[in-house]
XYZ file of C-alpha atoms in Angstrom:
123
model
C -2.596 -20.835 -0.035
C -5.951 -20.717 1.543
C -8.751 -19.406 -0.379
C -9.765 -17.181 2.519
C -6.302 -15.690 3.146
C -6.229 -11.845 3.413
C -5.672 -10.255 0.085
C -3.380 -7.302 -0.173
C -2.710 -4.728 -3.017
C 0.865 -3.576 -3.348
C 1.581 -0.549 -5.290
C 5.115 0.891 -5.789
C 7.030 2.082 -8.978
C 10.233 0.314 -7.709
C 10.402 -3.249 -8.786
C 12.617 -4.239 -5.887
C 10.058 -3.108 -3.330
C 7.224 -4.839 -5.162
C 9.230 -8.112 -5.215
C 10.336 -7.758 -1.572
C 6.777 -6.987 -0.345
C 5.376 -9.820 -2.338
C 7.962 -12.441 -1.199
C 7.786 -11.433 2.555
C 3.920 -11.177 2.646
C 3.181 -14.311 0.621
C 5.439 -16.184 2.970
C 3.261 -14.846 5.865
C 0.181 -16.423 4.107
C -1.241 -13.442 2.304
C -2.451 -13.295 -1.292
C -0.657 -10.419 -3.052
C -1.371 -8.328 -6.253
C 1.537 -6.150 -6.958
C 1.435 -3.486 -9.501
C 3.738 -0.509 -10.421
C 1.224 1.913 -11.766
C -1.618 3.582 -9.825
C -4.049 3.256 -12.778
C -3.553 -0.530 -12.736
C -4.074 -0.491 -9.027
C -7.506 1.198 -9.633
C -8.534 -1.258 -12.261
C -7.667 -4.183 -9.776
C -9.581 -2.390 -7.110
C -12.625 -2.424 -9.449
C -12.302 -6.219 -10.027
C -11.152 -7.635 -6.570
C -11.860 -7.419 -2.954
C -8.834 -6.380 -0.901
C -8.210 -6.530 2.870
C -5.386 -4.042 2.788
C -3.292 -1.777 0.484
C 0.340 -0.963 0.627
C 1.241 2.131 -1.426
C 4.178 4.259 -2.407
C 3.493 8.001 -1.943
C 5.785 9.352 -4.938
C 4.960 7.671 -8.161
C 5.048 8.963 -11.731
C 1.626 8.348 -13.094
C -0.655 8.591 -10.178
C 0.694 9.876 -6.817
C -0.154 8.318 -3.494
C -2.003 11.294 -2.417
C -4.213 11.177 -5.518
C -4.461 7.403 -5.141
C -5.679 7.938 -1.520
C -8.409 10.427 -2.487
C -9.675 7.962 -5.009
C -9.853 5.302 -2.352
C -11.674 7.541 0.144
C -14.297 8.408 -2.534
C -14.735 5.085 -4.260
C -13.640 2.532 -1.730
C -14.242 4.254 1.709
C -14.001 0.936 3.604
C -10.419 0.682 2.483
C -9.274 4.107 3.514
C -8.432 2.865 6.952
C -6.765 -0.283 5.455
C -3.740 1.548 3.735
C -0.139 1.653 4.720
C 1.985 4.074 2.877
C 5.647 3.560 2.177
C 7.975 6.378 1.141
C 11.566 7.219 0.675
C 10.610 10.903 0.895
C 9.528 11.389 4.563
C 11.415 14.673 5.033
C 9.604 16.666 2.289
C 7.072 19.107 3.531
C 4.474 17.848 0.944
C 4.818 14.197 2.271
C 4.946 15.107 5.882
C 1.746 17.327 5.440
C -0.118 14.412 3.562
C 0.911 11.934 6.256
C -0.275 14.081 9.108
C -3.434 15.142 7.422
C -4.472 11.501 6.517
C -3.272 9.965 9.775
C -2.483 6.744 7.838
C 0.198 4.325 9.001
C 3.393 4.499 7.047
C 6.867 3.030 6.664
C 10.118 4.947 5.720
C 12.203 3.195 2.996
C 14.425 1.338 3.584
C 12.102 -0.270 6.099
C 12.684 -3.398 8.309
C 10.781 -6.557 7.153
C 9.316 -7.006 10.664
C 8.114 -3.546 10.477
C 6.164 -4.316 7.323
C 4.713 -7.504 8.731
C 3.626 -5.713 12.062
C 2.103 -2.759 10.105
C 0.042 -5.245 8.014
C -0.996 -7.348 11.081
C -2.224 -4.189 12.758
C -4.534 -2.995 10.124
C -6.126 -6.469 9.201
């Protein structure tokens, strides 16, 4: 993999989603760091430079909305490089959050081509 390949941080508490995103995006030539905990994601952001972030919204330790607030405050250059993924697009809380942030999102289960296209658009 080329050293200058875009680096993407993937955050989701579902192992299957992490593995799927890692496999699909690695095959597209991206460098992927995948974690299942928001606090681990913050630690990686402190150590590495990322070109994009893919994050679930509903997670146990650190919600996607809290994660987004941390990104906006501490890594403002990445606040427009996030794609959210959610299986809970119908809840009022999630809808309100997505409308307020105006960040691109995919609804689980999503098509692999939709994932690739969303990443391509924000890079």
